[in-house]
Short mmCIF file of C-alpha atoms in Angstrom, two decimals:
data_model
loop_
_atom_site.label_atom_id
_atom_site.label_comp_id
_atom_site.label_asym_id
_atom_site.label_seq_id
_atom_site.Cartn_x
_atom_site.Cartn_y
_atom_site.Cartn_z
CA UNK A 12 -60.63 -15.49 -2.50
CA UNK A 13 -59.88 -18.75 -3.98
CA UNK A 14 -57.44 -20.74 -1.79
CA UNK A 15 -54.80 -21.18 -4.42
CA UNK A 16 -54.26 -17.42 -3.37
CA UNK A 17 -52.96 -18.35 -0.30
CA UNK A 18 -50.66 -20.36 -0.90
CA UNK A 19 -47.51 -19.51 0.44
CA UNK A 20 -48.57 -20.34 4.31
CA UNK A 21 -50.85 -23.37 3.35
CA UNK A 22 -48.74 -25.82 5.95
CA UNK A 23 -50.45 -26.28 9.53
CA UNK A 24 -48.27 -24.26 11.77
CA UNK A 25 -46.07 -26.00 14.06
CA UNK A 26 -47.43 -26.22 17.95
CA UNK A 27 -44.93 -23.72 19.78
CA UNK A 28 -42.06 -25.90 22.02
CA UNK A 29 -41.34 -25.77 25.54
CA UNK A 30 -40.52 -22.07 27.32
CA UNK A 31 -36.94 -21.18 26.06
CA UNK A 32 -36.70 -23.82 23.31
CA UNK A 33 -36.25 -21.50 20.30
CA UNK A 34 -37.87 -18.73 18.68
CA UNK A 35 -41.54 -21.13 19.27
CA UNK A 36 -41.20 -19.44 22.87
CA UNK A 37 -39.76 -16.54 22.24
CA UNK A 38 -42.68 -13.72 23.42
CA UNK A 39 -44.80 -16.74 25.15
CA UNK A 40 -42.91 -17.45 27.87
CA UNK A 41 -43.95 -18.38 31.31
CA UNK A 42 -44.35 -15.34 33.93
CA UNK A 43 -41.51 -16.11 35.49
CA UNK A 44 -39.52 -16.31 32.20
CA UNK A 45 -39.30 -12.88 31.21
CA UNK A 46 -35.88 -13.00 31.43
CA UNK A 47 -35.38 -16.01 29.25
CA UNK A 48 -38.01 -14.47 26.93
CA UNK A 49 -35.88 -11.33 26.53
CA UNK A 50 -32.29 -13.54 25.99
CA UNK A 51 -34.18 -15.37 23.65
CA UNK A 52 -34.78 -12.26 21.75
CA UNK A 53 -31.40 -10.89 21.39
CA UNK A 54 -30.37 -14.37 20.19
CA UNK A 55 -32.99 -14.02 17.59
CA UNK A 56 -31.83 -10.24 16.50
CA UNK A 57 -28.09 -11.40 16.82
CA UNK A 58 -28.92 -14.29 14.46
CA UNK A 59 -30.94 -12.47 11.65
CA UNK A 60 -27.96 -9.59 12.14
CA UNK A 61 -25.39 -12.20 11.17
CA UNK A 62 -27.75 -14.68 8.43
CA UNK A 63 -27.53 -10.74 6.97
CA UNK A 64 -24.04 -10.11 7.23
CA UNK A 65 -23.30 -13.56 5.57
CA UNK A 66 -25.59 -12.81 2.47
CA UNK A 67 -23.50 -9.71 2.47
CA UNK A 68 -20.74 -11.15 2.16
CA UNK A 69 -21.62 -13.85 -0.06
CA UNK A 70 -22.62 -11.56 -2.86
CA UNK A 71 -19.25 -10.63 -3.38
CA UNK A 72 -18.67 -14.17 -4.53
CA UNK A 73 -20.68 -13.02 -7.56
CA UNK A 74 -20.38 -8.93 -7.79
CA UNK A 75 -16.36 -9.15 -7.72
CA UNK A 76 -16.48 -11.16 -11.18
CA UNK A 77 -19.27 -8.67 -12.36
CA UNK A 78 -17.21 -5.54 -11.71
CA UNK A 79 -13.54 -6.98 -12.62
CA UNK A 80 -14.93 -9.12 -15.47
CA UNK A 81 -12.82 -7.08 -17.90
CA UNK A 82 -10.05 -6.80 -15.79
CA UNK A 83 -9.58 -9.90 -15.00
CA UNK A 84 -9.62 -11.28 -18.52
CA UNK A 85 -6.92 -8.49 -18.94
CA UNK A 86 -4.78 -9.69 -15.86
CA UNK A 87 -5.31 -13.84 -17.09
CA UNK A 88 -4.26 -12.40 -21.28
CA UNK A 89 -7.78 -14.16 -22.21
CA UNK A 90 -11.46 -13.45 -23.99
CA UNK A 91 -14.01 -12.72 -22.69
CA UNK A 92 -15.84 -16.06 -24.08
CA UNK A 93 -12.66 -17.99 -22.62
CA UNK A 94 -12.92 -16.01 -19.02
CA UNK A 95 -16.79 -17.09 -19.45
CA UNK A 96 -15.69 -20.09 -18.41
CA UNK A 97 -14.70 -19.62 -15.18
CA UNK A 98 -18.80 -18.28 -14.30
CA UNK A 99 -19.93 -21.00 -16.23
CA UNK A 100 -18.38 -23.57 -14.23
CA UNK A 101 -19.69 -21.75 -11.12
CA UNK A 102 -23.16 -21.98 -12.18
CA UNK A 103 -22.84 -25.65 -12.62
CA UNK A 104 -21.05 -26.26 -9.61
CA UNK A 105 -23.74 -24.39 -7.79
CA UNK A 106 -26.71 -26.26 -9.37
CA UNK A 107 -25.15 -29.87 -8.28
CA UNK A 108 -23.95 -28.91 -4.80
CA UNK A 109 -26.96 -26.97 -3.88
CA UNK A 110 -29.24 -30.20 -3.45
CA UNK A 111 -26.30 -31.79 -1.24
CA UNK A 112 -26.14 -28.65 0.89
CA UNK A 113 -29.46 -28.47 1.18
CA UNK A 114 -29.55 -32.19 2.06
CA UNK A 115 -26.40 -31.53 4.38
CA UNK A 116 -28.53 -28.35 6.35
CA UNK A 117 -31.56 -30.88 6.68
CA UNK A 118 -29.04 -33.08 8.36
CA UNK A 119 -26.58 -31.37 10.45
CA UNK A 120 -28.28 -27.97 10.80
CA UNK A 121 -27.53 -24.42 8.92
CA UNK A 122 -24.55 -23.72 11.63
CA UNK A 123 -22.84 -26.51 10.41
CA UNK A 124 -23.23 -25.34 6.70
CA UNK A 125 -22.63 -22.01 6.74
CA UNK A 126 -19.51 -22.08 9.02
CA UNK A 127 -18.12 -24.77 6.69
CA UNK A 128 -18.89 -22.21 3.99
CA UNK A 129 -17.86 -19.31 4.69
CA UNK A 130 -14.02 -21.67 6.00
CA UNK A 131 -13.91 -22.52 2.56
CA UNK A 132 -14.95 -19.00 0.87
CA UNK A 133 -12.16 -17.32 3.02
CA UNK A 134 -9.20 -20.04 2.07
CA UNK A 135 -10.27 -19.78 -1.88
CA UNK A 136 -10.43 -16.12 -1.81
CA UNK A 137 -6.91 -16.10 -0.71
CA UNK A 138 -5.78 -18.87 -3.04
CA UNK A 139 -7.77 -16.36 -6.18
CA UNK A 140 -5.90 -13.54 -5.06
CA UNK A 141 -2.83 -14.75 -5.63
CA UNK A 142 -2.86 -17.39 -8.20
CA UNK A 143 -1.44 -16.46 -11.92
CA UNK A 144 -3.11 -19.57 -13.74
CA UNK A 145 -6.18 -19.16 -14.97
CA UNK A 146 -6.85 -22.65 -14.89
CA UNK A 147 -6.38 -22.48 -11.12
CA UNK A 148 -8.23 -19.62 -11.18
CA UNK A 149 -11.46 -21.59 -13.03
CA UNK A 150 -11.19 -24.42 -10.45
CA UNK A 151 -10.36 -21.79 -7.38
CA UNK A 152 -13.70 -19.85 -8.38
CA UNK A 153 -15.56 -22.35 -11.15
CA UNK A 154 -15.61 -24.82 -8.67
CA UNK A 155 -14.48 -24.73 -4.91
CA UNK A 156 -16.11 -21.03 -4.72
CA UNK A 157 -19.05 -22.11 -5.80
CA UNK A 158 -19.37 -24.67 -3.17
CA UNK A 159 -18.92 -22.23 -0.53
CA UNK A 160 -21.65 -20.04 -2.26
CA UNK A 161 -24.18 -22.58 -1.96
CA UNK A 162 -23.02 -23.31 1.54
CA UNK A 163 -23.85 -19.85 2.81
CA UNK A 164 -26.48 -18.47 0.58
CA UNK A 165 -29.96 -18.88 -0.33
CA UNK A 166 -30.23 -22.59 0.82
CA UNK A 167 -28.64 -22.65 4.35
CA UNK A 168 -30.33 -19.22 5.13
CA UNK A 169 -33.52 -20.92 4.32
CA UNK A 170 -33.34 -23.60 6.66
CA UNK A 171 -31.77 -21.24 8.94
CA UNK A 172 -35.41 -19.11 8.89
CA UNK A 173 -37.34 -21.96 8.91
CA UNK A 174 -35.25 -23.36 12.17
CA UNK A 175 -36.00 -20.47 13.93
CA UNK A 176 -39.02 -19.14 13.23
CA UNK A 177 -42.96 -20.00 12.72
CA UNK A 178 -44.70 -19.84 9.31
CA UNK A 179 -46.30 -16.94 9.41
CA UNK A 180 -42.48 -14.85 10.14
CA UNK A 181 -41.08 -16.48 7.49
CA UNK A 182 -41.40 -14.27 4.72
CA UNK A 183 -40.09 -10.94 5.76
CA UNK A 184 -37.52 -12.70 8.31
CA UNK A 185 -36.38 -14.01 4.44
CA UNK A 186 -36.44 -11.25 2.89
CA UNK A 187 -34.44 -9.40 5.34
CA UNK A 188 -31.92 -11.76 5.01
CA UNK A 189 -31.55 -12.14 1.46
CA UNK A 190 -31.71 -8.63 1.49
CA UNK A 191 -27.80 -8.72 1.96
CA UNK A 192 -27.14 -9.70 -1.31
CA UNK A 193 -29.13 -6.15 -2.05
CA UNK A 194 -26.72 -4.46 0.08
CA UNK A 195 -24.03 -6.07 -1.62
CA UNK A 196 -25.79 -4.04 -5.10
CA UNK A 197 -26.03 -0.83 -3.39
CA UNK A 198 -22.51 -0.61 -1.66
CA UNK A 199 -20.33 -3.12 -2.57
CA UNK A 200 -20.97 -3.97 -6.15
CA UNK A 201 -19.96 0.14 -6.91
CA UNK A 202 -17.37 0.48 -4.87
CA UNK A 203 -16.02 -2.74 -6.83
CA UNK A 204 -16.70 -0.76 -10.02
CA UNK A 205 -14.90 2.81 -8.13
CA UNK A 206 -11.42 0.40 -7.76
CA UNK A 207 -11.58 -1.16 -10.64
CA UNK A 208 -8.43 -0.77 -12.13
CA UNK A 209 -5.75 -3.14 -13.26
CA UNK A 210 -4.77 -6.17 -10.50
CA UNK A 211 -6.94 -4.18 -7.66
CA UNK A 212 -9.01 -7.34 -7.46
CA UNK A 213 -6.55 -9.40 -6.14
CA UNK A 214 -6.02 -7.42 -3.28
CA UNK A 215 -9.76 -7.27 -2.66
CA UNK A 216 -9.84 -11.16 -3.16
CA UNK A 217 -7.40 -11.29 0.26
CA UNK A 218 -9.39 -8.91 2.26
CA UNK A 219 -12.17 -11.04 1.86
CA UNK A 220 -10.77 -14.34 2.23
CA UNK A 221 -9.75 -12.73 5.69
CA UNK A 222 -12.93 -11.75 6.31
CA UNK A 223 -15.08 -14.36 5.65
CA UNK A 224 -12.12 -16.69 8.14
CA UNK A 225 -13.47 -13.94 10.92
CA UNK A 226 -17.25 -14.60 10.65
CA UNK A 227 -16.83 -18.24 10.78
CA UNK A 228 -15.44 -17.74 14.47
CA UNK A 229 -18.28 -15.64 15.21
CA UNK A 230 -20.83 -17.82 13.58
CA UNK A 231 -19.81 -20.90 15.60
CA UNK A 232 -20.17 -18.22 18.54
CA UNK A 233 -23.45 -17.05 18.04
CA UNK A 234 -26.12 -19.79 15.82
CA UNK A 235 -27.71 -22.33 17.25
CA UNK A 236 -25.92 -25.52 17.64
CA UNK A 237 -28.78 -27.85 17.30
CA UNK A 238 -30.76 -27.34 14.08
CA UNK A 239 -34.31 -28.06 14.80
CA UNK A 240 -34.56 -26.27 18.29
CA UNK A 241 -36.74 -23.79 17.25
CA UNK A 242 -40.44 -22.78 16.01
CA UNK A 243 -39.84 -24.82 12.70
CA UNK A 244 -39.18 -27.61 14.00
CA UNK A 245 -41.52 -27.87 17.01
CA UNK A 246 -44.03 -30.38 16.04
CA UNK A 247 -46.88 -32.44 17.96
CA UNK A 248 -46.65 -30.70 21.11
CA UNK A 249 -42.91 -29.30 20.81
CA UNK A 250 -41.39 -33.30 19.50
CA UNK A 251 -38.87 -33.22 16.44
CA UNK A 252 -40.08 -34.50 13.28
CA UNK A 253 -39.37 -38.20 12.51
CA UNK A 254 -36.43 -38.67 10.20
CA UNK A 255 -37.39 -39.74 6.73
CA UNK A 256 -34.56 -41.76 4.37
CA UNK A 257 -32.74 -39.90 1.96
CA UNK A 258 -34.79 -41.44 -0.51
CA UNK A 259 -38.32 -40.77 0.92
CA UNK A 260 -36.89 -36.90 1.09
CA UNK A 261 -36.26 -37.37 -2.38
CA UNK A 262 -39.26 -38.64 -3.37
CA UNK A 263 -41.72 -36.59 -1.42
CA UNK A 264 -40.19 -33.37 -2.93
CA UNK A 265 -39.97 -35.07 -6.40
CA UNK A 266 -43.85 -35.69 -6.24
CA UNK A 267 -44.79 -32.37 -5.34
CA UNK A 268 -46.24 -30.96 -8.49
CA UNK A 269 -45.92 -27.26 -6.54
CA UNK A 270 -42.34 -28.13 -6.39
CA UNK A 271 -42.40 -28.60 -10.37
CA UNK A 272 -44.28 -25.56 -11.26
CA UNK A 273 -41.99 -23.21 -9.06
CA UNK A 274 -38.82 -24.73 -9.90
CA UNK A 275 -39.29 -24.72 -13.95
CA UNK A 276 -40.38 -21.21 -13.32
CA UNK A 277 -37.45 -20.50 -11.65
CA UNK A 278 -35.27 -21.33 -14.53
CA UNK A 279 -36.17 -17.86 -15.93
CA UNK A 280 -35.16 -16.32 -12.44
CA UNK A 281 -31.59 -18.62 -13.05
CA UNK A 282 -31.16 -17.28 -16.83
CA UNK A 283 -32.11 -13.55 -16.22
CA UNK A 284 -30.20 -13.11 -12.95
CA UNK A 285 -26.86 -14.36 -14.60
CA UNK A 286 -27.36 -11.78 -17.15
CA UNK A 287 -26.83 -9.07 -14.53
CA UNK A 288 -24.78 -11.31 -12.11
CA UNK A 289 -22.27 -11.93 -15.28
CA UNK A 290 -22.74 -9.85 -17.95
CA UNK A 291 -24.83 -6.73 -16.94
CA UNK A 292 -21.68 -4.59 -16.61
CA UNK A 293 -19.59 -5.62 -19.68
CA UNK A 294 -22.83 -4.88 -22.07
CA UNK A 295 -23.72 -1.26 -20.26
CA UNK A 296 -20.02 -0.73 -21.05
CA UNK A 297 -20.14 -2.10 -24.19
CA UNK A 298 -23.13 0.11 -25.56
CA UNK A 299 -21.35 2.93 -23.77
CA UNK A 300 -22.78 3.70 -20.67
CA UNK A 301 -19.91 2.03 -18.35
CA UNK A 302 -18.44 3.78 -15.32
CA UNK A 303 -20.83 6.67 -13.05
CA UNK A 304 -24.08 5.00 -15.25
CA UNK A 305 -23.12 1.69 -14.75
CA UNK A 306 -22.75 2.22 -11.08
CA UNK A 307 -25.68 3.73 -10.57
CA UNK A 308 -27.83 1.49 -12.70
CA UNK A 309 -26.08 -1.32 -10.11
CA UNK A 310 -27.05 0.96 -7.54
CA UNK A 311 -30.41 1.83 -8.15
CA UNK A 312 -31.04 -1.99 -8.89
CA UNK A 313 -29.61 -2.88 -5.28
CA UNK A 314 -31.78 -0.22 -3.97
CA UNK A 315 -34.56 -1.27 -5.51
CA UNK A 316 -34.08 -5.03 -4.73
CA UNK A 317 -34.63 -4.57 -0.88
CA UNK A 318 -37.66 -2.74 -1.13
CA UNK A 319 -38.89 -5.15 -3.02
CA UNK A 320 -37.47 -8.40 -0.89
CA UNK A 321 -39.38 -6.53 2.17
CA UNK A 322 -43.03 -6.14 0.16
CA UNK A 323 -42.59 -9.89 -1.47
CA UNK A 324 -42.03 -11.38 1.97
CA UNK A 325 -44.80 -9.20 3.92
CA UNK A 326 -47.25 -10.51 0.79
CA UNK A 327 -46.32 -13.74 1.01
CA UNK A 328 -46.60 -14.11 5.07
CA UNK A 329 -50.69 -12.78 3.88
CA UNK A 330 -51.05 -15.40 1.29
CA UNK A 331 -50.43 -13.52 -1.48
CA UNK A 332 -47.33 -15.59 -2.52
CA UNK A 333 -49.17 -16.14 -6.32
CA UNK A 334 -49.59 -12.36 -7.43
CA UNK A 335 -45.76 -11.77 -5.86
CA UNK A 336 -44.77 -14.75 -8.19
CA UNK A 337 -46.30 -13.46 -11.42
CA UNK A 338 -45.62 -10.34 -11.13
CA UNK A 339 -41.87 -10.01 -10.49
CA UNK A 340 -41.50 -12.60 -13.62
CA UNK A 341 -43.72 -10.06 -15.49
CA UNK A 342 -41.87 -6.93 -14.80
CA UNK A 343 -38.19 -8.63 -14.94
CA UNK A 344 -38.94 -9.72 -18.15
CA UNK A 345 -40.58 -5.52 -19.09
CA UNK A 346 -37.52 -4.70 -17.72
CA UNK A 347 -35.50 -6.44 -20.14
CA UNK A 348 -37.33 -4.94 -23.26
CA UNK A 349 -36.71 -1.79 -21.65
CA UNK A 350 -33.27 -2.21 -21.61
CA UNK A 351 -32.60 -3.65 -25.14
CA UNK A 352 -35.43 -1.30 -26.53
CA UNK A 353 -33.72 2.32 -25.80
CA UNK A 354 -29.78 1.55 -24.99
CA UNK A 355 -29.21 5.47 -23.02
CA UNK A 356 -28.27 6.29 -19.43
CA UNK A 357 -32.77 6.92 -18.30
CA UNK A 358 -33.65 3.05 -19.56
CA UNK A 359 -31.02 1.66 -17.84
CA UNK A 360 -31.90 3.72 -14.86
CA UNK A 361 -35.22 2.24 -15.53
CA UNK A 362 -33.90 -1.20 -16.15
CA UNK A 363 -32.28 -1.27 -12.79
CA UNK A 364 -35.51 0.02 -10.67
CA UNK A 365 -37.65 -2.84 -12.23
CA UNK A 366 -35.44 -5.23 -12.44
CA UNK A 367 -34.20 -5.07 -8.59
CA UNK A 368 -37.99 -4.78 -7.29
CA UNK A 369 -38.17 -8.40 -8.70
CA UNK A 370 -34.56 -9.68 -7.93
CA UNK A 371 -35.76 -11.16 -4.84
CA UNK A 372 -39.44 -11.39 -5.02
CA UNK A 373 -38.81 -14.30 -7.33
CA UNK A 374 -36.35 -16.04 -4.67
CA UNK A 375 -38.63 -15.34 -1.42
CA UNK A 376 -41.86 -16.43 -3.38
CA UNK A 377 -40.55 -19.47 -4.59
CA UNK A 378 -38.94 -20.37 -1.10
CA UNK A 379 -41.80 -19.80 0.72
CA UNK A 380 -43.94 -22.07 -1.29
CA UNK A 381 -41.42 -25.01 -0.49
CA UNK A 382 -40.63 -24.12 2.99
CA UNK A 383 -44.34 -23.86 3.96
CA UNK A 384 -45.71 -26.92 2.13
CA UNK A 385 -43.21 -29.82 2.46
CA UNK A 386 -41.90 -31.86 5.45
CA UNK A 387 -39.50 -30.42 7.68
CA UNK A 388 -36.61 -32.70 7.04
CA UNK A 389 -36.89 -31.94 3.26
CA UNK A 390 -37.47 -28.42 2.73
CA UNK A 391 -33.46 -27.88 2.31
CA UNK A 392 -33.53 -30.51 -0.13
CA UNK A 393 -36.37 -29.16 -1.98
CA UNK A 394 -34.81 -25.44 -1.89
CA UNK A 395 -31.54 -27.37 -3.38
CA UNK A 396 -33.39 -29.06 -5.87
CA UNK A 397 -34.93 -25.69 -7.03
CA UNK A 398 -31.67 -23.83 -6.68
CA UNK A 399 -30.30 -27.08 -8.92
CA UNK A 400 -32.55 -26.01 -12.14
CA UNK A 401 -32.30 -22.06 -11.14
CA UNK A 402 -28.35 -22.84 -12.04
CA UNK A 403 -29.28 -24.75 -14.79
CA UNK A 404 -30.50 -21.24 -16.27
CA UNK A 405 -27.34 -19.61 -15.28
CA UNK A 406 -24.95 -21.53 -17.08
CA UNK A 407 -27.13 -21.04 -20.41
CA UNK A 408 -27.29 -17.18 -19.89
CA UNK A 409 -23.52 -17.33 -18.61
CA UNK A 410 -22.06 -19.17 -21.46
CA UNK A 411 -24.48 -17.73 -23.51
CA UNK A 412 -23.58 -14.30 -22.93
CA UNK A 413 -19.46 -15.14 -23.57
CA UNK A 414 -20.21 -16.72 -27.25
CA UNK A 415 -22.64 -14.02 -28.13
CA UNK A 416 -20.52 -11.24 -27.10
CA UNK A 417 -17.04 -13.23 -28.71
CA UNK A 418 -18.82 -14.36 -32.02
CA UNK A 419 -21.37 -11.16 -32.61
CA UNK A 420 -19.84 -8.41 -30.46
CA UNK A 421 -22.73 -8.34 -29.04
CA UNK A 422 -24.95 -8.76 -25.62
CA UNK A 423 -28.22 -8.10 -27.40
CA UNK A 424 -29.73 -11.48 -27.87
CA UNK A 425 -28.61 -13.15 -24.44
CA UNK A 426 -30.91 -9.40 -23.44
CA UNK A 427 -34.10 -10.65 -25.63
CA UNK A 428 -34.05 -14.03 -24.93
CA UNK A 429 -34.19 -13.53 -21.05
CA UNK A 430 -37.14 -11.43 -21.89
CA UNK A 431 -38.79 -14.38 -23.60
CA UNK A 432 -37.56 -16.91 -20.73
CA UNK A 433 -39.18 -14.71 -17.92
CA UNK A 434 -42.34 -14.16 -19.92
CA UNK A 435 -42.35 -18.14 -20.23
CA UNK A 436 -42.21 -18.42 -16.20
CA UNK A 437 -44.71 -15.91 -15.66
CA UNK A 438 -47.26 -18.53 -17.96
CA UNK A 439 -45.90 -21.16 -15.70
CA UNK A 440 -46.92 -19.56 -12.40
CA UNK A 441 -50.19 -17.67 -13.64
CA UNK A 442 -51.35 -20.81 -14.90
CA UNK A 443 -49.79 -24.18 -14.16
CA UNK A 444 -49.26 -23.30 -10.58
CA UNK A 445 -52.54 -22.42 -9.50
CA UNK A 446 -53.94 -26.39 -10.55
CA UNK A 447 -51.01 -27.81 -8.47
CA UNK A 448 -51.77 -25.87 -5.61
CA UNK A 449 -55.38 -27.01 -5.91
CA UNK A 450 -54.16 -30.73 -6.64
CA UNK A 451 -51.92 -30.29 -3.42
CA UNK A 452 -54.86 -29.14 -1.18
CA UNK A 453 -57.66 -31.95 -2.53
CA UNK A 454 -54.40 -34.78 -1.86
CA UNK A 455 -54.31 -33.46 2.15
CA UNK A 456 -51.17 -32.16 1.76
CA UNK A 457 -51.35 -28.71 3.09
CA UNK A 458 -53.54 -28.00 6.16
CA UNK A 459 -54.80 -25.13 8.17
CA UNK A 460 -54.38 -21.42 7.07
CA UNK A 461 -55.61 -22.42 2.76
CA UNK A 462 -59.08 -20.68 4.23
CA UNK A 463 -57.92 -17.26 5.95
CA UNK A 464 -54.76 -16.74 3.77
CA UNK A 465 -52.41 -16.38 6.38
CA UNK A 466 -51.38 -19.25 9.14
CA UNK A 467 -53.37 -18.94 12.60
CA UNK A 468 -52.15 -17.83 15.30
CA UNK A 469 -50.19 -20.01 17.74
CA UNK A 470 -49.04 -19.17 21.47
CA UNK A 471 -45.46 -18.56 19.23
CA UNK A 472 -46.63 -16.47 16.75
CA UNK A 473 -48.05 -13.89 18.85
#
């Protein structure tokens, strides 16, 4: 197998730390440190149980405005193009915050982000629920909402894996993570759809803004407070990395030419996942299949999506992080030309199997490849940075979607032009990636594991 095949757990695995240092000790402890071995377990499940509860609960960011889209432009007395707004400013809030968050995690540690995060989320909420401007509204969600998404989602959760566990865990500990958001599909995102009616969302706004005020309590309780304690960050015999400037971050990640392919590729994953983030809903019930089929399309997608977060992250822990990578783009963008190809109830039954095995192999993938192959006080910064042009993609589909559906009555090209985009990032990876993988290995900058496919064994890992 040619070693661009193994590509997602390239990076020389950190040396395990000291006996009850992190998750580097956790099942390697000492004879006498059973005990500590155990603790350090729960901590470990406890952890993972709440980085999953947050994604949870950080979808809803995104799947209230997908479900009460209509309402809501109802309840504000404005179009749909003009309500577009509000997710379009979200999407480019989110692209320029989520390098400073991830610069911010590198820094101060995922604790410190996501409790910050989910403080803000639960305030906003409130302030959402109850405000009758939709100007306030734009800047409530647009902006300060958005900032709290990036503060507890995809970046934070990263660093959060890659704090406290080694390489070759990385991948499915991901996946089970992110695969929150997919519970977010399966239950929340319908029963959204099930209230739906008139100013419901406002009171569903408040019970989250509550909510998300609880779990910062317990997430102060229960993470780590000192990013870098465990397996990730146990280097040369269990030392911390030395801290690199801001601008020798910058310019390590911005000379990574895996960090280029996989972040133009995820562009596509940006444009086609607004689609259904934004607009998925409002076209299903424009082309008539709104209500039970829309919820179970949503459904079925959710469904689908952890399923296939769990076999992208168990492929990419074996190396197979390339044919994950192609694929999902491949199918999402089949998917697509499923959908626009035969608008009835079965293809968009179909649409949302497909299209939810990829929602999340694209993300766990394309996070592996950074997490695994850059230094380990700039793989937050490199996950913002990707995240950045992944936004980039969701304002076009976003705003795209508004116009098309205000000055055609119609979601159909926003539909074939994601199709095109994801075919585009399927190229990118299936091609373009596999040279800069090779270019990375013959510059020395990814070590052990490009020969088995999957990252030895440490005294950690076992």
């Amino acid at each position: 197998m040619p070693p661009y095949e193994e590509e997602t757990n390239t990076r020389t695995p950190e040396a395990p730390g000291p006996p009850g240092s992190g998750s580097g000790a956790v099942g390697d402890a000492a004879p006498g440190g059973a005990k500590a071995s155990r603790h350090g377990r729960t901590l470990l499940l406890v952890a993972v149980s709440l980085g999953f509860v947050i994604a949870l609960l950080s979808s809803s960011i995104k799947n209230t405005l997908t479900a009460f889209y209509v309402s809501m432009t109802e309840d504000f007395d404005v179009s749909r193009g003009t309500f577009a707004i509000a997710p379009s400013a979200f999407m480019l809030t989110y692209a320029i915050a989520s390098p400073v968050m991830g610069f911010v995690a590198d820094r101060f540690g995922a604790r410190k982000s996501l409790a910050g995060g989910l403080v803000l989320g639960g305030l906003l909420f409130l302030v959402g629920g109850y405000t009758e401007s939709f100007g306030v509204f734009t800047l409530v969600y647009g902006v300060g909402l958005a900032v709290s998404y990036t503060a507890i989602s995809y970046v934070p959760l990263g660093v959060l894996v890659d704090e406290l566990f080694p390489p070759h865990r990385r991948g499915v500990t991901y996946a089970i993570l992110m695969n929150g958001t997919a519970v977010g599909f399966v239950a929340l995102l319908p029963l959204w759809i099930h209230l739906d009616e008139g100013t419901v969302w406002r009171s569903v706004f408040q019970w989250l803004g509550v909510i998300l005020l609880v779990v910062t309590v317990v997430a102060l309780v229960v993470l780590p407070k000192e990013p870098g304690a465990g397996a990730g960050a146990a280097q040369d015999g269990g030392a911390a990395p030395e801290r690199k400037s801001s601008a020798g971050m910058l310019s390590e990640v911005l000379g990574s030419r895996v960090f280029w392919a996989v972040s133009l590729a995820f562009f596509g994953c940006g444009v086609t996942m607004a689609f259904v983030d934004v607009h998925l809903v409002a076209h299903l019930d424009h082309i008539g299949l709104g209500g039970s089929v829309a919820g179970t399309t949503v459904a079925l997608l959710g469904a689908a999506e952890i399923v296939g977060a769990l076999v992208a992250g168990y492929y990419c822990d074996r190396g197979h992080g390339l044919k994950v990578l192609a694929g999902s783009y491949l199918v999402r963008s089949l998917s697509l030309v499923v959908l626009m190809a035969a608008p009835n109830a079965l293809a968009a039954n179909i649409f949302g199997l497909l299209f939810g095995i990829t929602y999340l192999g694209t993300v766990v993938a394309s996070s592996m490849y950074l997490i695994n192959s850059l230094d380990a006080r700039a793989k937050g910064l490199a996950l913002g940075l990707m995240w950045f042009v992944h936004q980039i993609g969701a304002f076009v589909a976003s705003e795209g979607g508004g116009i098309s559906y205000d000055t055609l009555q119609s979601y159909d090209p926003v539909v074939v032009g994601s199709a095109v985009i994801a075919l585009v990032s399927t190229v990118i990876v299936a091609v373009w990636l596999p040279k800069a993988l090779r270019a990375a290995g013959t510059e020395g900058k990814t070590g052990g594991g490009a020969d088995s496919g999957t990252a030895p064994e440490t005294a950690a890992g076992r």
